XYZ file of C-alpha atoms in Angstrom:
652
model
C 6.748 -168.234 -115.818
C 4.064 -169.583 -113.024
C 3.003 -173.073 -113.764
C -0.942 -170.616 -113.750
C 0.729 -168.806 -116.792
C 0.079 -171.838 -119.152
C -0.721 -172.538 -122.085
C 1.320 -169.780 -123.079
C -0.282 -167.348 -125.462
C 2.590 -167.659 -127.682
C 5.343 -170.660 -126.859
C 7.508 -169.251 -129.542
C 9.340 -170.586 -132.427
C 11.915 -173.289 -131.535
C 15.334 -174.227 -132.883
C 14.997 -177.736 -134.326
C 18.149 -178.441 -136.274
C 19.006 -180.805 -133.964
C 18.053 -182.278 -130.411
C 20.808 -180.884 -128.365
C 19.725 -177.538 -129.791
C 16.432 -178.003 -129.067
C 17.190 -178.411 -125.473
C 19.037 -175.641 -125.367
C 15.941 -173.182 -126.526
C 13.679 -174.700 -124.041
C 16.257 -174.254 -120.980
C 17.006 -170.731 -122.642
C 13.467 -169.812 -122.400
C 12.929 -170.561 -119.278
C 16.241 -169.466 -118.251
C 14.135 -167.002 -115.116
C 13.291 -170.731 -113.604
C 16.514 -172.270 -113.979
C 17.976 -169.608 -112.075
C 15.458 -169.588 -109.363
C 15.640 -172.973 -109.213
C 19.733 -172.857 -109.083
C 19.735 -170.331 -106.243
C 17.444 -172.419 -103.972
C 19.338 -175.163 -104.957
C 22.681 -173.688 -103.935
C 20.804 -172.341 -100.605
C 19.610 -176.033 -99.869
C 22.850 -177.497 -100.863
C 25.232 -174.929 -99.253
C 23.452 -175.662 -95.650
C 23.835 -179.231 -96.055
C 27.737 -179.336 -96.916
C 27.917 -176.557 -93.713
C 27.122 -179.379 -91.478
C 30.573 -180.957 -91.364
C 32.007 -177.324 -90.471
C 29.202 -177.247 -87.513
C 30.211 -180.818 -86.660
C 33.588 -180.064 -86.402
C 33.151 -176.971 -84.376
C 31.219 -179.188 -81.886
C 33.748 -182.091 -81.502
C 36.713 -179.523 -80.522
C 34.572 -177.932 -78.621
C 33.777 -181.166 -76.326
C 37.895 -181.978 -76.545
C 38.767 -178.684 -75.525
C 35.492 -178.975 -72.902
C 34.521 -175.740 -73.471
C 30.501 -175.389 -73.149
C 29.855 -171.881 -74.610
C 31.407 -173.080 -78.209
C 29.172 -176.155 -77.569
C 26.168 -174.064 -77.731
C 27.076 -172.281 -80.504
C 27.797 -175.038 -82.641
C 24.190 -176.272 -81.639
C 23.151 -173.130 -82.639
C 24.594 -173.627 -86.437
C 23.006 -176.962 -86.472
C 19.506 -176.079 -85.762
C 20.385 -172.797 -88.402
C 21.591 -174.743 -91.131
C 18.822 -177.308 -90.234
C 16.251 -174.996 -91.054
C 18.207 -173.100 -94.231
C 18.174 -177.183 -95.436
C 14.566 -177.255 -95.093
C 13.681 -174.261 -96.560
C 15.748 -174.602 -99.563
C 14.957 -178.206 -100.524
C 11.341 -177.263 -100.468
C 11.645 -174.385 -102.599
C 14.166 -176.436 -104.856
C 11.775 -178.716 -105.192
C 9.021 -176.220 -105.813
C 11.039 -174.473 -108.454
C 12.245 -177.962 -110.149
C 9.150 -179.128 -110.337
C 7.661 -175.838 -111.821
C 10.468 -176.313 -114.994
C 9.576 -179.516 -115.905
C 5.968 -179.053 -116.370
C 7.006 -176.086 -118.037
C 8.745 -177.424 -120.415
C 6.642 -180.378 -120.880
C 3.605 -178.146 -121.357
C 5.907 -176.268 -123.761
C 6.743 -179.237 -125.473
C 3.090 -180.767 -125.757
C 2.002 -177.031 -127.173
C 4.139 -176.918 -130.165
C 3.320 -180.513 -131.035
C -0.807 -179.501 -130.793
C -0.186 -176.489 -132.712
C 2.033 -178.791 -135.415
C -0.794 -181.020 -135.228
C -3.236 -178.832 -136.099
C -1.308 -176.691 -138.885
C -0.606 -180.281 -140.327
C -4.052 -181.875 -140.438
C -4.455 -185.629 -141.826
C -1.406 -185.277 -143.449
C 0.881 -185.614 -140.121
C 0.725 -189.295 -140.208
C 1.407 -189.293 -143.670
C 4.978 -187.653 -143.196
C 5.481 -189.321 -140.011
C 4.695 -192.419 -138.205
C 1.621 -192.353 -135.700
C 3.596 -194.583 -133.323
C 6.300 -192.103 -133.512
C 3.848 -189.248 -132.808
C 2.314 -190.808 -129.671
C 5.765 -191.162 -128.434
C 6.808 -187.929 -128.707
C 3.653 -186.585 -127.196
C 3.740 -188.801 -124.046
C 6.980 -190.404 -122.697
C 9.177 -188.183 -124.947
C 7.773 -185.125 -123.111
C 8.413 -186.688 -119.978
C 12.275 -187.276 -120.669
C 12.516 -183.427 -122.118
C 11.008 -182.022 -118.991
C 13.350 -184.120 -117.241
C 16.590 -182.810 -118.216
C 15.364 -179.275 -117.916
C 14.353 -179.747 -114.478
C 17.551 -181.634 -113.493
C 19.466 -178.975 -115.343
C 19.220 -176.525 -112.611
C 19.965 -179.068 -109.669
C 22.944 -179.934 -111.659
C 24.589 -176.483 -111.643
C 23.675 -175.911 -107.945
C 25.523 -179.146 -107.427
C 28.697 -178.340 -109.613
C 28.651 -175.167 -107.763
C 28.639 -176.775 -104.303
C 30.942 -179.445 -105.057
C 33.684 -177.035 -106.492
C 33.493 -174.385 -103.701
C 33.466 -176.826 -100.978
C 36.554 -178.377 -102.587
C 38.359 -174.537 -102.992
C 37.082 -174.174 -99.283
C 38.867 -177.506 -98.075
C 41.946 -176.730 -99.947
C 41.953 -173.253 -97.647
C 40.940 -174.873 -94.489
C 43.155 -178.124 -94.558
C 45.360 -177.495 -97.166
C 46.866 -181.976 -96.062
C 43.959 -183.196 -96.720
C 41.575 -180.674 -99.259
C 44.578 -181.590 -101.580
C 43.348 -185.326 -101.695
C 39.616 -184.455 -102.121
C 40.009 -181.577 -104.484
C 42.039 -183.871 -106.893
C 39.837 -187.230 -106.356
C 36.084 -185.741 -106.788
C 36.485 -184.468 -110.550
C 38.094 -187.662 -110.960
C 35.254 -189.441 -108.923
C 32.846 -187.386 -111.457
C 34.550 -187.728 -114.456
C 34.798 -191.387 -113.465
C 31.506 -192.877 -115.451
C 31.809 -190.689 -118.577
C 33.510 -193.600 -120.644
C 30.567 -195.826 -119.616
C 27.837 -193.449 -121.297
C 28.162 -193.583 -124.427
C 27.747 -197.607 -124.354
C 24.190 -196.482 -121.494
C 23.449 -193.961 -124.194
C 22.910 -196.599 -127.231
C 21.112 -199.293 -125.327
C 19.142 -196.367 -124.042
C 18.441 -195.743 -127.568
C 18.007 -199.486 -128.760
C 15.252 -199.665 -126.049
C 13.244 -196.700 -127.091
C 13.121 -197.685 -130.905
C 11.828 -201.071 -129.915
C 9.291 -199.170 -127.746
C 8.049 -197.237 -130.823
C 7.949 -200.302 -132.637
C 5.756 -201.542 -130.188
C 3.346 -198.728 -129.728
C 3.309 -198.353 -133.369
C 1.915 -202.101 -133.698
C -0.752 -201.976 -130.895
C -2.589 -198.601 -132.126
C -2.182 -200.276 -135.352
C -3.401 -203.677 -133.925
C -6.544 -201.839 -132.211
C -7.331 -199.876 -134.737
C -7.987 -203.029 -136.895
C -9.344 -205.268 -134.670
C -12.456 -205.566 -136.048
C -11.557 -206.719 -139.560
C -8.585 -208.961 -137.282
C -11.439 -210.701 -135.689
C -13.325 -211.116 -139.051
C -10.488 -212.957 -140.860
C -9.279 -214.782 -137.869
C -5.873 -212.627 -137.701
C -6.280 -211.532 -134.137
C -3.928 -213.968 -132.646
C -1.575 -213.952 -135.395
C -1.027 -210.149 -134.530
C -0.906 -210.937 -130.940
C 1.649 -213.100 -131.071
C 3.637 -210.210 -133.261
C 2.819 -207.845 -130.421
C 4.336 -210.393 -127.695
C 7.339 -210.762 -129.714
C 7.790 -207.350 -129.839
C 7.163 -206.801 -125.853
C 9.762 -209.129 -124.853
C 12.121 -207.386 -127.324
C 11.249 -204.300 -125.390
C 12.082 -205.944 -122.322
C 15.088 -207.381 -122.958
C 16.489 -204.038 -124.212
C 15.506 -202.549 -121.030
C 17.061 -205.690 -118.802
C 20.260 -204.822 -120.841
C 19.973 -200.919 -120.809
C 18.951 -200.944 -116.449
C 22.365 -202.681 -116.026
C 24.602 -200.730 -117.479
C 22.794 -197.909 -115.728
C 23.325 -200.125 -112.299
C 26.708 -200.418 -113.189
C 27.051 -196.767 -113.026
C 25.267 -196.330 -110.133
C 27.970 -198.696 -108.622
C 30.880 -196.528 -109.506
C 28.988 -193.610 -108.212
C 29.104 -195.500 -104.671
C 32.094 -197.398 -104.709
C 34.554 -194.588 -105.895
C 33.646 -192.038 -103.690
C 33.844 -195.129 -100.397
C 37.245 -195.455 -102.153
C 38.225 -192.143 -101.529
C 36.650 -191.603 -98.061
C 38.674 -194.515 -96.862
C 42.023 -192.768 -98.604
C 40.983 -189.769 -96.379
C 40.169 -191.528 -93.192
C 43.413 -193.415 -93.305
C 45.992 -189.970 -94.804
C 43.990 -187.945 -91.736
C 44.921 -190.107 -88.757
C 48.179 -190.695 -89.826
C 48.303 -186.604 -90.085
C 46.614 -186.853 -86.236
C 48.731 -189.135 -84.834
C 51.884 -187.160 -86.083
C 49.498 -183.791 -84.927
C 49.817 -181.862 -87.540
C 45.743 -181.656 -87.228
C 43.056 -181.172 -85.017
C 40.700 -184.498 -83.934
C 37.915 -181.857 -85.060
C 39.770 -180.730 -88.604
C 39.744 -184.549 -88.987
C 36.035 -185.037 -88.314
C 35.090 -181.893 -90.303
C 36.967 -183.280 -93.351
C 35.549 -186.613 -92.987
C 31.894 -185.211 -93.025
C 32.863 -182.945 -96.030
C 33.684 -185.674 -97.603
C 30.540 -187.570 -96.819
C 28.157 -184.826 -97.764
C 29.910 -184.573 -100.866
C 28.251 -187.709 -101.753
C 24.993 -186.550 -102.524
C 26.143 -183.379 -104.673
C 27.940 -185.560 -106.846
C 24.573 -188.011 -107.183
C 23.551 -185.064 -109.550
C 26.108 -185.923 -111.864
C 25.086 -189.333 -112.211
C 21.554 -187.994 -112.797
C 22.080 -185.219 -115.510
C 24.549 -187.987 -116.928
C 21.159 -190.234 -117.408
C 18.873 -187.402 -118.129
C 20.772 -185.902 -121.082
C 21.209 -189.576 -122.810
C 17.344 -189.913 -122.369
C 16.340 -186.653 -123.330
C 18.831 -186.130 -126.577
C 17.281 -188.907 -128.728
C 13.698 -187.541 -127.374
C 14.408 -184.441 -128.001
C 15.810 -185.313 -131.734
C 12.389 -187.437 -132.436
C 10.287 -184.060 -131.444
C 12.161 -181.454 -133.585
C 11.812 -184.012 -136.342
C 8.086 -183.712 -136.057
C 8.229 -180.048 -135.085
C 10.384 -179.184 -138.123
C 7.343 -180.636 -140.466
C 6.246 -178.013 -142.632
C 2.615 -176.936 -144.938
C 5.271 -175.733 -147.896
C 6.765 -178.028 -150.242
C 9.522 -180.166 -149.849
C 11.820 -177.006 -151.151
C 10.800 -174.909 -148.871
C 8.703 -171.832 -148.336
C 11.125 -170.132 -150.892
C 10.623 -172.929 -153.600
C 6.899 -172.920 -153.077
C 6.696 -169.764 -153.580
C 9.217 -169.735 -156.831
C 6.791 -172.677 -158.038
C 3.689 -170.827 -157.373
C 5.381 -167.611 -159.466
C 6.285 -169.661 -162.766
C 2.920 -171.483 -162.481
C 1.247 -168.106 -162.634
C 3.782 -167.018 -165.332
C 2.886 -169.914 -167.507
C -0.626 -168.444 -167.901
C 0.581 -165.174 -169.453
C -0.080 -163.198 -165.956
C 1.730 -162.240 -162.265
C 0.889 -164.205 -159.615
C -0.790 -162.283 -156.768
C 1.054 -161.786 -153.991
C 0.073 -164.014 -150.183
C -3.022 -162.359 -148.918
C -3.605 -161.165 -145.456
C -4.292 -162.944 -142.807
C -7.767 -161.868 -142.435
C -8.149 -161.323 -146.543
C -11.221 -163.530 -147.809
C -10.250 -166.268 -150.100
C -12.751 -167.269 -153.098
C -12.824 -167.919 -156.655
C -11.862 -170.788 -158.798
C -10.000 -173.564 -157.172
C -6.939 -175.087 -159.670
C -4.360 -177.223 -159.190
C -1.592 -176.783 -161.620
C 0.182 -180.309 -160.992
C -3.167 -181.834 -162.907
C -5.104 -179.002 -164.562
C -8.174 -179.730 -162.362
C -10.347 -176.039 -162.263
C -13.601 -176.397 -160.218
C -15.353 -173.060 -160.855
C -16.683 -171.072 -158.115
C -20.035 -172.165 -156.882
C -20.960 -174.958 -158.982
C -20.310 -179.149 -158.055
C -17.617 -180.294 -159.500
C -16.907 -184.203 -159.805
C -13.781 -185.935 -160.079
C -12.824 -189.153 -161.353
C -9.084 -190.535 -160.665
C -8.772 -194.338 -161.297
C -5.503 -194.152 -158.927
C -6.613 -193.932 -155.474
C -3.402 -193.024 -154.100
C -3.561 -190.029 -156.979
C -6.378 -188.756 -155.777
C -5.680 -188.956 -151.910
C -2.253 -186.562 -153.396
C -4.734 -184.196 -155.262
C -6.991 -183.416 -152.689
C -4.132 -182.795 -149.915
C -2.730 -180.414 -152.668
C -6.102 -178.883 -153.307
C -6.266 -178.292 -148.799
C -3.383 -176.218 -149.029
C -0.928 -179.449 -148.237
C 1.374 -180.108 -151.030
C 3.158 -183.461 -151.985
C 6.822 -184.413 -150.082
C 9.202 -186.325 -152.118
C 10.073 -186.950 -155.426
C 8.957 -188.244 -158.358
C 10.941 -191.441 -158.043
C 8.645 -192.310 -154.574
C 5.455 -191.699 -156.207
C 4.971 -188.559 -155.384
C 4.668 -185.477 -156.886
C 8.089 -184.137 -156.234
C 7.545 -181.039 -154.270
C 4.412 -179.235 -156.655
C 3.032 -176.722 -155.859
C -0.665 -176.584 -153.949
C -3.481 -175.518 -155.727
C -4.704 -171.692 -156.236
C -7.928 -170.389 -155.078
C -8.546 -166.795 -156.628
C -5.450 -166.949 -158.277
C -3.581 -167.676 -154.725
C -1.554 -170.581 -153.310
C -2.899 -171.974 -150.804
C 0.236 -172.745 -148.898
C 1.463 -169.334 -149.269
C -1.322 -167.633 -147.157
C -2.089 -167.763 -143.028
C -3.511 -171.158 -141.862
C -6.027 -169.387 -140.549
C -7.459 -168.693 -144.235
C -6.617 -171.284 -145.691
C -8.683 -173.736 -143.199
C -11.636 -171.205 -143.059
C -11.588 -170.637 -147.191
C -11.362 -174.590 -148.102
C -12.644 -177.839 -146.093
C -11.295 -181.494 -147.248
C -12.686 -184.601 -145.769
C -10.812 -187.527 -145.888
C -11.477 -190.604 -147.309
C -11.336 -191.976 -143.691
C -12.570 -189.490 -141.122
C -12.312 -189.526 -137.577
C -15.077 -188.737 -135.137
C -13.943 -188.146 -131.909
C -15.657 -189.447 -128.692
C -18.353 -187.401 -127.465
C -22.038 -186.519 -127.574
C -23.212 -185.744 -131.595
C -24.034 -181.894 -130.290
C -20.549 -181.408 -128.950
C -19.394 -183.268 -132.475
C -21.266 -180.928 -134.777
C -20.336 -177.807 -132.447
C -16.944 -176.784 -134.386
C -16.136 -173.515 -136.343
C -19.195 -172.531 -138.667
C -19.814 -169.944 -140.529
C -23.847 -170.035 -139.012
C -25.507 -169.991 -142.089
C -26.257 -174.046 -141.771
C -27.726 -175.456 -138.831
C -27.158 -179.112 -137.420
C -30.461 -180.193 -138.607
C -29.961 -178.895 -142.336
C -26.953 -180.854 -142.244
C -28.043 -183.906 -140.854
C -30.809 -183.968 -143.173
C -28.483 -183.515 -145.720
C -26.614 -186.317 -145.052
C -29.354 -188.621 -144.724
C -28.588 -189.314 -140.586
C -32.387 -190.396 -139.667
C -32.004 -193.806 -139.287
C -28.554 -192.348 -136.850
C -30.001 -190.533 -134.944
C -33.456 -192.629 -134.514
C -30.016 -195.195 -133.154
C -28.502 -192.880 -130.844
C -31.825 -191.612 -129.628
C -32.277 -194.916 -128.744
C -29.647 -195.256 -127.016
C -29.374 -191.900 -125.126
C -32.945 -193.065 -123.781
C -31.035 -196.157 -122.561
C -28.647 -194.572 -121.166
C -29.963 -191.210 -119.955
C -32.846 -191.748 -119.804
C -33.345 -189.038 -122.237
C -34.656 -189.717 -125.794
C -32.854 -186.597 -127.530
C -30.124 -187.900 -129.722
C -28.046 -184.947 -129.547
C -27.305 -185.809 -125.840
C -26.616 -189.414 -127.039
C -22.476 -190.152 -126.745
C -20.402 -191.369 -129.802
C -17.671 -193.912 -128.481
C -14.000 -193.217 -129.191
C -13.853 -192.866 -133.016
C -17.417 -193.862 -133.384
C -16.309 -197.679 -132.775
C -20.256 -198.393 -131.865
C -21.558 -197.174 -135.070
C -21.510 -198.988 -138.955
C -19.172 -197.540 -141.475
C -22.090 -195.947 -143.297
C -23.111 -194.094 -140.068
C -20.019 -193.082 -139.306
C -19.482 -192.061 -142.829
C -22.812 -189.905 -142.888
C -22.299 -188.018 -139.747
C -18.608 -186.767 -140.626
C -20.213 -185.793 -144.074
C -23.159 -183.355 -141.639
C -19.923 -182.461 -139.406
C -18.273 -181.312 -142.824
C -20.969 -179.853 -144.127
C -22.154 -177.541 -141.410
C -18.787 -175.850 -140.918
C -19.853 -174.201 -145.002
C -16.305 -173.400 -146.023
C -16.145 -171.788 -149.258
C -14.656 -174.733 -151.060
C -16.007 -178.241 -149.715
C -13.491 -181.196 -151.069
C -15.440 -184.681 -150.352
C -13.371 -187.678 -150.882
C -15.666 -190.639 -151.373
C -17.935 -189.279 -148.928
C -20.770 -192.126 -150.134
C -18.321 -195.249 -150.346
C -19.874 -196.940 -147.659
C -23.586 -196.323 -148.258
C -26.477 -198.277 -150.070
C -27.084 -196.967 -153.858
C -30.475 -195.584 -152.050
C -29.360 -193.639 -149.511
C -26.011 -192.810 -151.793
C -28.588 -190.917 -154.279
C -30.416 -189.011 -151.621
C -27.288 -188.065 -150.055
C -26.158 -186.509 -153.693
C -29.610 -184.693 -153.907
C -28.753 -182.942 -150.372
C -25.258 -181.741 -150.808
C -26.412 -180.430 -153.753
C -29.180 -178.361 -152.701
C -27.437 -177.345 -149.282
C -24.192 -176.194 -151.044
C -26.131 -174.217 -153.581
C -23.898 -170.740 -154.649
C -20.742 -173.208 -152.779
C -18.022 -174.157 -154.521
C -18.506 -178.245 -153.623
C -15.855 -181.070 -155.334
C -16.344 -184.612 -154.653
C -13.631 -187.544 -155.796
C -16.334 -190.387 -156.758
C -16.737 -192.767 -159.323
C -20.325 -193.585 -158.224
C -22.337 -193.062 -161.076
C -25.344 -191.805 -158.938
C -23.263 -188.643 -157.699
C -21.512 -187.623 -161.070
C -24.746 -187.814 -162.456
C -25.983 -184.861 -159.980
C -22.962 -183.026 -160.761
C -22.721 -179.703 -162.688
C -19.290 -180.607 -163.988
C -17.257 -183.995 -164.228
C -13.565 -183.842 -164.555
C -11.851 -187.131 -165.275
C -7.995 -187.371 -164.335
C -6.023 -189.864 -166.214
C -2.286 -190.388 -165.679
C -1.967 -187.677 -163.395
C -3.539 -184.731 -165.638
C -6.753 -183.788 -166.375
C -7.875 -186.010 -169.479
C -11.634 -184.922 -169.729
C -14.433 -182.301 -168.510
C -17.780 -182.078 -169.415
C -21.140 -183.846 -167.481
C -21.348 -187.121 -166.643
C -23.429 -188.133 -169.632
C -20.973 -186.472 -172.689
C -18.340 -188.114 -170.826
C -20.120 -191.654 -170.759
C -20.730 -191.201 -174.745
C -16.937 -189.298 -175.914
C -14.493 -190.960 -173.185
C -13.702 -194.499 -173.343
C -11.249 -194.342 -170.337
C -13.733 -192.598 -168.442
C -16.441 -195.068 -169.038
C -14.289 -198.009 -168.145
C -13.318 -196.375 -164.809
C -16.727 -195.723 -164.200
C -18.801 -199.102 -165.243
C -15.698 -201.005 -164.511
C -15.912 -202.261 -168.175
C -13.109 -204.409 -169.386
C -11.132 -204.476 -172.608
C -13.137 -206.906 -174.403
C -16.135 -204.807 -173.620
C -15.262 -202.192 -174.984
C -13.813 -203.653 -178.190
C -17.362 -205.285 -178.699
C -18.749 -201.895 -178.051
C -17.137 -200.158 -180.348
C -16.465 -202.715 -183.138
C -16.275 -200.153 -185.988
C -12.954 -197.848 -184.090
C -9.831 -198.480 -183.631
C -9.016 -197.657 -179.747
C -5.670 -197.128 -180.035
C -5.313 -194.098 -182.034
C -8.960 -192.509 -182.137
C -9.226 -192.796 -178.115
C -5.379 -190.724 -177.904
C -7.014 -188.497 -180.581
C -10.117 -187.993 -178.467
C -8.088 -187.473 -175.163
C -5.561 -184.882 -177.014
C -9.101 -182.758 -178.406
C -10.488 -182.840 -174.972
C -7.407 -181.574 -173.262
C -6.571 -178.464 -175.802
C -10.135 -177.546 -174.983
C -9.675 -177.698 -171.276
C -6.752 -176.023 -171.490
C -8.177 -173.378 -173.646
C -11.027 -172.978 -171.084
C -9.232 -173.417 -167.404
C -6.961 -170.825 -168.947
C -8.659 -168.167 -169.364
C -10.329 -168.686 -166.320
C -6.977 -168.439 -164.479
C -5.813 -165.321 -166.338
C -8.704 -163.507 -165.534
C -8.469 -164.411 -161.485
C -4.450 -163.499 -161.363
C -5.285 -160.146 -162.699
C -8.090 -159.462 -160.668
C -6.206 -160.534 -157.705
C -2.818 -158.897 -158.703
């Protein structure tokens, strides 16, 4: 692979049990680079340890004072010169080429993750931790790959030139053939000590990054309750923490680096000294002397390559651990793709039918969305309201209604591995991603608009059928865009809001406008399904019922659900389901509900116990309300039922 080749079209599927084998799959797939790399390598490295040979030739040759040998060892110099040249450039070259490879690699399979993950990335993992990975974590894993290569061409080198030395001098290539493995082998006991304050210092530098996006993400509300220096002085703490586990991780390193140089001196002293007492006795040549001398010396920078794959393995390990962690994330439930599917089958068997089997790739998705955790059903092409006093409840029900089902167990909260919800009779995290995106939309609670002009944020995948203006007007964005026309014209010089640029997260815009225009981005993609999480929760009660009226009449023939307790929006709704404890306690409109659910009309008018005790003096709430609730959920069940048996034979 050319560095021109990327992105790669596909960068495979990598091994992520563990770091270490993770770094093995990336240097095996690239393994055509390594080699290259590795031959110029030896080619670069092989001319430069010829020198002493050329050297040697040339000093008997001025003994002996013979001038045609003279010229010929000349000769070999300028050669290997130019063989030196050539292959350190093309070394270099071919190095170079590996790491951005593999960083490119790298930073591909965590997009793609990204991507197939959604909002709920962060949720499994820390966003400190993912900006780590994705920048300085990279850089470490494209390190070792690139240094592999240079490392073999050294070990190579260093072991011929040895055998060679052995043959040539057999006095004196006995002393340097036993003392460079032990010169390499010397620092081994010291990394495993480098290794874990390598470690200590990258943890703290998560920490770190983890507090400052955190930090500037909430600066705003910092600065409004006069926490900004209070989280500034966390942040400082934390930075000289950082530094002083770098202070105490660069010395050990140094201290390697020492051995590296003092060892080998060591040894080229032990030579110097054992080959003139071999001279003076002349058993050798002045110029076998010389040429085992500059063997010796040259052997010095092979064995810097130890030193360095030494440091870039320790760095690179506990990277490449943190990004098969995030790579080995999965859309399936904490079971597995085999348990999500065995869930999805005895859901399906519960109703009295087979489950459908995972639909193409390019198979259209529609019908009635369900989620069998709570016994939500929002039919096909109607709005369909939900209530869920638990916020955190709700946040789990709509990723399970994307396709994204809970991780963990009951004990954390969670849902304990359930199932996602069925569309058609399908689970959603049993079909492509592809279909699954394009068949069902869910905006966050908190979305993020990325920095840009508004046309280049409303210009993502659509199905064509609503324009930017339908949406906008939809969402109630005058008053926006009469704002960023404004400020285009500022600007630009140009009054056309499109043109007008959104800052990074839309930072230069009110909640409410932010809120609005992620509502039009949302709604002119028209999936199939549209999930809204309090899309209105930062809006005036105004602008909250005209923003009702237009989803309404732009989603007409959509299926639409929005998770609101505004009583403006359930009010526009063609069903309301309320979700109580986890389960679907209540369907009907807004109104029935208001008049038959007491639960429901304290989540939704925020009335108290002693209001509703004086409301209803003449009934007991204990036992007629869990009467009420039980009558309301055999007829939902009696309903959503029969609804699913008829979609898992259609689809089967």
């Amino acid at each position: 692979m050319h560095i021109r080749d990327l992105p790669y079209p596909d960068p495979g599927r990598p091994d992520v049990r563990s770091g270490p084998r993770f770094l093995f799959w990336l240097g095996r797939n690239q393994l055509g680079g390594q080699v290259k790399a590795a031959l110029w390598g030896l080619v670069h490295m092989a001319a430069l340890v010829s020198f002493p040979l050329a050297i040697g030739f040339g000093v008997q040759a001025v003994v002996d004072r013979s001038g045609s040998r003279l010229a010929m060892a000349g000769a070999l110099m300028v050669g290997l010169t130019v063989l030196t040249a050539l292959g350190d450039a093309m070394l270099h070259r071919a190095a170079v080429t590996n790491w951005i490879t593999a960083a490119a690699r790298v930073q591909q399979l965590l997009s793609r993750k990204a991507v197939e993950l959604g909002s709920t990335l962060t949720r499994k993992v820390a966003a400190g931790e993912v900006v780590a990975v994705s920048t300085g974590d990279v850089e470490k894993i494209g390190w070792f790959v690139e240094a592999l290569s240079r490392f073999a061409a050294a070990a190579i080198t260093t072991v011929a030139l040895c055998v060679a030395l052995v043959f040539y001098q057999p006095a004196l290539g006995v002393v340097v053939a036993v003392g460079v493995p032990a010169l390499a082998l010397a620092v081994l006991p010291l990394l495993p000590r480098a290794a874990r304050r390598a470690d200590d210092q990258r943890e703290k530098a998560g920490r770190a990054t983890e507090l400052a996006s955190d930090t500037v993400a909430g600066l705003r509300v910092l600065r409004g309750i006069g926490g900004e220096e209070l989280f500034l002085s966390r942040y400082r703490d934390a930075s000289q923490e950082v530094r002083a586990a770098a202070v105490r991780s660069a010395r050990m390193w140094a201290l390697i680096a020492a051995v590296q140089v003092a060892l080998p001196g060591l040894l080229l002293i032990g030579v110097v000294w054992y080959g003139v007492s071999l001279a003076r006795e002349g058993r050798i040549e002045v110029g076998e002397l010389v040429t085992v001398y500059s063997a010796v010396t040259f052997l010095l920078f092979p064995l810097r390559h130890f030193e360095e794959i030494a440091m870039a393995y320790s760095f690179s390990r506990p990277s490449a651990r943190r990004a098969a962690r995030v790579l080995a994330l999965r859309r399936s439930s904490a079971g597995g793709e085999g348990a999500a599917t065995a869930a999805s089958v005895a859901t399906a068997a519960s109703y009295g039918g087979e489950r459908a089997e995972a639909q193409e790739a390019t198979a259209p998705l529609g019908g009635d969305l369900y989620d069998p955790v709570s016994g939500m059903l929002a039919p096909s092409g109607v709005l369909t309201a939900v209530v869920c006093g638990d916020p955190d409840a709700a946040g789990r029900l709509a990723d399970r209604l994307g396709g994204h089902p809970a991780h963990g167990g009951p004990g954390d909260g969670d849902d304990g591995g359930a199932p996602s919800a069925l569309l058609g009779g399908v689970a959603l995290d049993e079909v492509a991603l592809a279909s699954a995106r394009t068949a069902v939309l869910v905006q966050d609670k908190d979305p993020v608009l990325l920095s840009g002009t508004l046309a280049e944020l409303l210009d993502v995948p659509r199905s064509g059928r609503v324009s930017a203006e339908k949406a906008l007007e939809a969402a109630q964005c005058g008053d926006v865009l009469e704002a960023l026309a404004q400020a285009s014209a500022a600007d630009e010089g140009d009054a056309d809001p499109m043109r007008a640029r959104i800052t990074e997260r839309g930072r230069s815009l009110s909640g409410g406008q932010r809120q609005r225009l992620a509502l039009a981005r949302s709604l002119v993609t028209d999936p199939e399904v549209l999930v809204l999480d309090e899309p209105t929760s930062a809006v005036d009660s105004h602008t909250e019922a005209r923003i009702a009226d237009g989803v309404r009449r732009l989603r007409t023939g959509r299926t639409t659900i929005v998770f609101t307790s505004s009583p403006l929006v359930l009010d526009r709704a063609d069903r309301v389901v309320f979700v109580a404890d986890g389960e679907a306690a209540g369907v009907g409109t807004h109104r029935e509900l208001l008049g038959t659910d007491p639960a429901y009309r304290a989540v939704v008018t925020r009335e108290t116990d002693g209001e509703a005790a004086v409301r209803r003096p003449e009934r007991s709430t204990g036992s007629a309300g869990h009467g009420l609730k039980g009558t309301v959920r055999e007829d939902i069940a009696r309903e959503d039922i029969g609804r699913i048996e008829e979609q898992i034979e259609e689809s089967a």
